[in-house]
Amino acid sequence: MKINLYKQIQKRFQTSMIGSLARIEDFLGFVWGHGKNKLTDREYENRELWEELRTEILNHCNYQMREALEDIKEYLEYLDKKDNQYEYNFIIKPRKEDK
């Protein structure tokens, strides 16, 4: 279950990153000729800027995702150790007979 949680959180990070970039392309893609085959000089320059920005965003988000997942992994390992650190010893003594 803990591994499943780890994978789900990783997937959410990735979906958020890619989804956010797609929204930017939907709203501002006309600036760099998104979806066009033939670009003007200005669109070409803007596309180069967009590709650089997109790479920077992905690198930053991937770094933050790795750090967050490492934090979660360490916490889950801590919980495992915490769950396993206690040992219960029950001492069963015979009942004293009524005198």
PDB file of C-alpha atoms in Angstrom, residues 16-90:
ATOM      1  CA  SER A  16       0.375  18.473 -12.873  1.00  0.00           C
ATOM      2  CA  MET A  17       3.591  19.409 -14.682  1.00  0.00           C
ATOM      3  CA  ILE A  18       2.521  18.265 -18.116  1.00  0.00           C
ATOM      4  CA  GLY A  19      -1.027  19.553 -17.679  1.00  0.00           C
ATOM      5  CA  SER A  20       0.228  22.984 -16.661  1.00  0.00           C
ATOM      6  CA  LEU A  21       2.547  23.199 -19.655  1.00  0.00           C
ATOM      7  CA  ALA A  22      -0.313  22.149 -21.939  1.00  0.00           C
ATOM      8  CA  ARG A  23      -2.509  24.939 -20.518  1.00  0.00           C
ATOM      9  CA  ILE A  24       0.229  27.485 -21.210  1.00  0.00           C
ATOM     10  CA  GLU A  25       0.474  26.210 -24.783  1.00  0.00           C
ATOM     11  CA  ASP A  26      -3.319  26.422 -25.167  1.00  0.00           C
ATOM     12  CA  PHE A  27      -3.480  30.012 -23.944  1.00  0.00           C
ATOM     13  CA  LEU A  28      -0.215  31.452 -25.231  1.00  0.00           C
ATOM     14  CA  GLY A  29       0.903  29.081 -27.967  1.00  0.00           C
ATOM     15  CA  PHE A  30      -0.064  31.561 -30.668  1.00  0.00           C
ATOM     16  CA  VAL A  31       2.966  33.627 -29.587  1.00  0.00           C
ATOM     17  CA  TRP A  32       5.345  30.925 -30.833  1.00  0.00           C
ATOM     18  CA  GLY A  33       3.128  29.486 -33.544  1.00  0.00           C
ATOM     19  CA  HIS A  34       2.036  26.417 -31.597  1.00  0.00           C
ATOM     20  CA  GLY A  35       0.560  23.891 -34.009  1.00  0.00           C
ATOM     21  CA  LYS A  36       1.829  25.696 -37.108  1.00  0.00           C
ATOM     22  CA  ASN A  37       4.299  24.173 -39.538  1.00  0.00           C
ATOM     23  CA  LYS A  38       5.567  27.397 -41.048  1.00  0.00           C
ATOM     24  CA  LEU A  39       6.678  30.053 -38.567  1.00  0.00           C
ATOM     25  CA  THR A  40       7.489  33.722 -38.914  1.00  0.00           C
ATOM     26  CA  ASP A  41      10.915  34.856 -37.744  1.00  0.00           C
ATOM     27  CA  ARG A  42       9.361  36.251 -34.561  1.00  0.00           C
ATOM     28  CA  GLU A  43       7.422  33.028 -33.882  1.00  0.00           C
ATOM     29  CA  TYR A  44      10.607  31.046 -34.399  1.00  0.00           C
ATOM     30  CA  GLU A  45      12.456  33.213 -31.853  1.00  0.00           C
ATOM     31  CA  ASN A  46       9.572  32.904 -29.432  1.00  0.00           C
ATOM     32  CA  ARG A  47       9.460  29.131 -29.910  1.00  0.00           C
ATOM     33  CA  GLU A  48      13.134  28.896 -28.968  1.00  0.00           C
ATOM     34  CA  LEU A  49      12.401  30.920 -25.833  1.00  0.00           C
ATOM     35  CA  TRP A  50       9.409  28.707 -25.033  1.00  0.00           C
ATOM     36  CA  GLU A  51      11.455  25.524 -25.436  1.00  0.00           C
ATOM     37  CA  GLU A  52      14.117  26.923 -23.087  1.00  0.00           C
ATOM     38  CA  LEU A  53      11.481  27.965 -20.541  1.00  0.00           C
ATOM     39  CA  ARG A  54       9.672  24.624 -20.849  1.00  0.00           C
ATOM     40  CA  THR A  55      12.930  22.756 -20.193  1.00  0.00           C
ATOM     41  CA  GLU A  56      13.652  24.940 -17.155  1.00  0.00           C
ATOM     42  CA  ILE A  57      10.152  24.335 -15.773  1.00  0.00           C
ATOM     43  CA  LEU A  58      10.394  20.571 -16.297  1.00  0.00           C
ATOM     44  CA  ASN A  59      13.847  20.402 -14.719  1.00  0.00           C
ATOM     45  CA  HIS A  60      12.712  22.393 -11.704  1.00  0.00           C
ATOM     46  CA  CYS A  61       9.505  20.389 -11.270  1.00  0.00           C
ATOM     47  CA  ASN A  62      11.306  17.071 -11.659  1.00  0.00           C
ATOM     48  CA  TYR A  63      13.841  18.111  -9.024  1.00  0.00           C
ATOM     49  CA  GLN A  64      11.077  19.137  -6.616  1.00  0.00           C
ATOM     50  CA  MET A  65       9.202  15.900  -7.311  1.00  0.00           C
ATOM     51  CA  ARG A  66      12.288  13.805  -6.553  1.00  0.00           C
ATOM     52  CA  GLU A  67      12.903  15.737  -3.326  1.00  0.00           C
ATOM     53  CA  ALA A  68       9.276  15.405  -2.199  1.00  0.00           C
ATOM     54  CA  LEU A  69       9.201  11.691  -3.026  1.00  0.00           C
ATOM     55  CA  GLU A  70      12.445  11.193  -1.100  1.00  0.00           C
ATOM     56  CA  ASP A  71      10.882  12.962   1.887  1.00  0.00           C
ATOM     57  CA  ILE A  72       7.854  10.693   1.656  1.00  0.00           C
ATOM     58  CA  LYS A  73      10.052   7.610   1.312  1.00  0.00           C
ATOM     59  CA  GLU A  74      12.050   8.577   4.409  1.00  0.00           C
ATOM     60  CA  TYR A  75       8.850   9.186   6.357  1.00  0.00           C
ATOM     61  CA  LEU A  76       7.374   5.843   5.323  1.00  0.00           C
ATOM     62  CA  GLU A  77      10.620   4.112   6.332  1.00  0.00           C
ATOM     63  CA  TYR A  78      10.442   5.913   9.675  1.00  0.00           C
ATOM     64  CA  LEU A  79       6.889   4.665  10.170  1.00  0.00           C
ATOM     65  CA  ASP A  80       7.982   1.112   9.371  1.00  0.00           C
ATOM     66  CA  LYS A  81      10.792   1.300  11.918  1.00  0.00           C
ATOM     67  CA  LYS A  82       8.508   2.898  14.477  1.00  0.00           C
ATOM     68  CA  ASP A  83       5.902   0.168  13.990  1.00  0.00           C
ATOM     69  CA  ASN A  84       8.539  -2.520  14.455  1.00  0.00           C
ATOM     70  CA  GLN A  85      10.443  -1.063  17.390  1.00  0.00           C
ATOM     71  CA  TYR A  86       8.101  -2.142  20.146  1.00  0.00           C
ATOM     72  CA  GLU A  87       8.105  -5.593  21.578  1.00  0.00           C
ATOM     73  CA  TYR A  88       5.471  -6.737  23.955  1.00  0.00           C
ATOM     74  CA  ASN A  89       6.282  -9.358  26.541  1.00  0.00           C
ATOM     75  CA  PHE A  90       3.417 -10.596  28.588  1.00  0.00           C
TER      76      PHE A  90
END
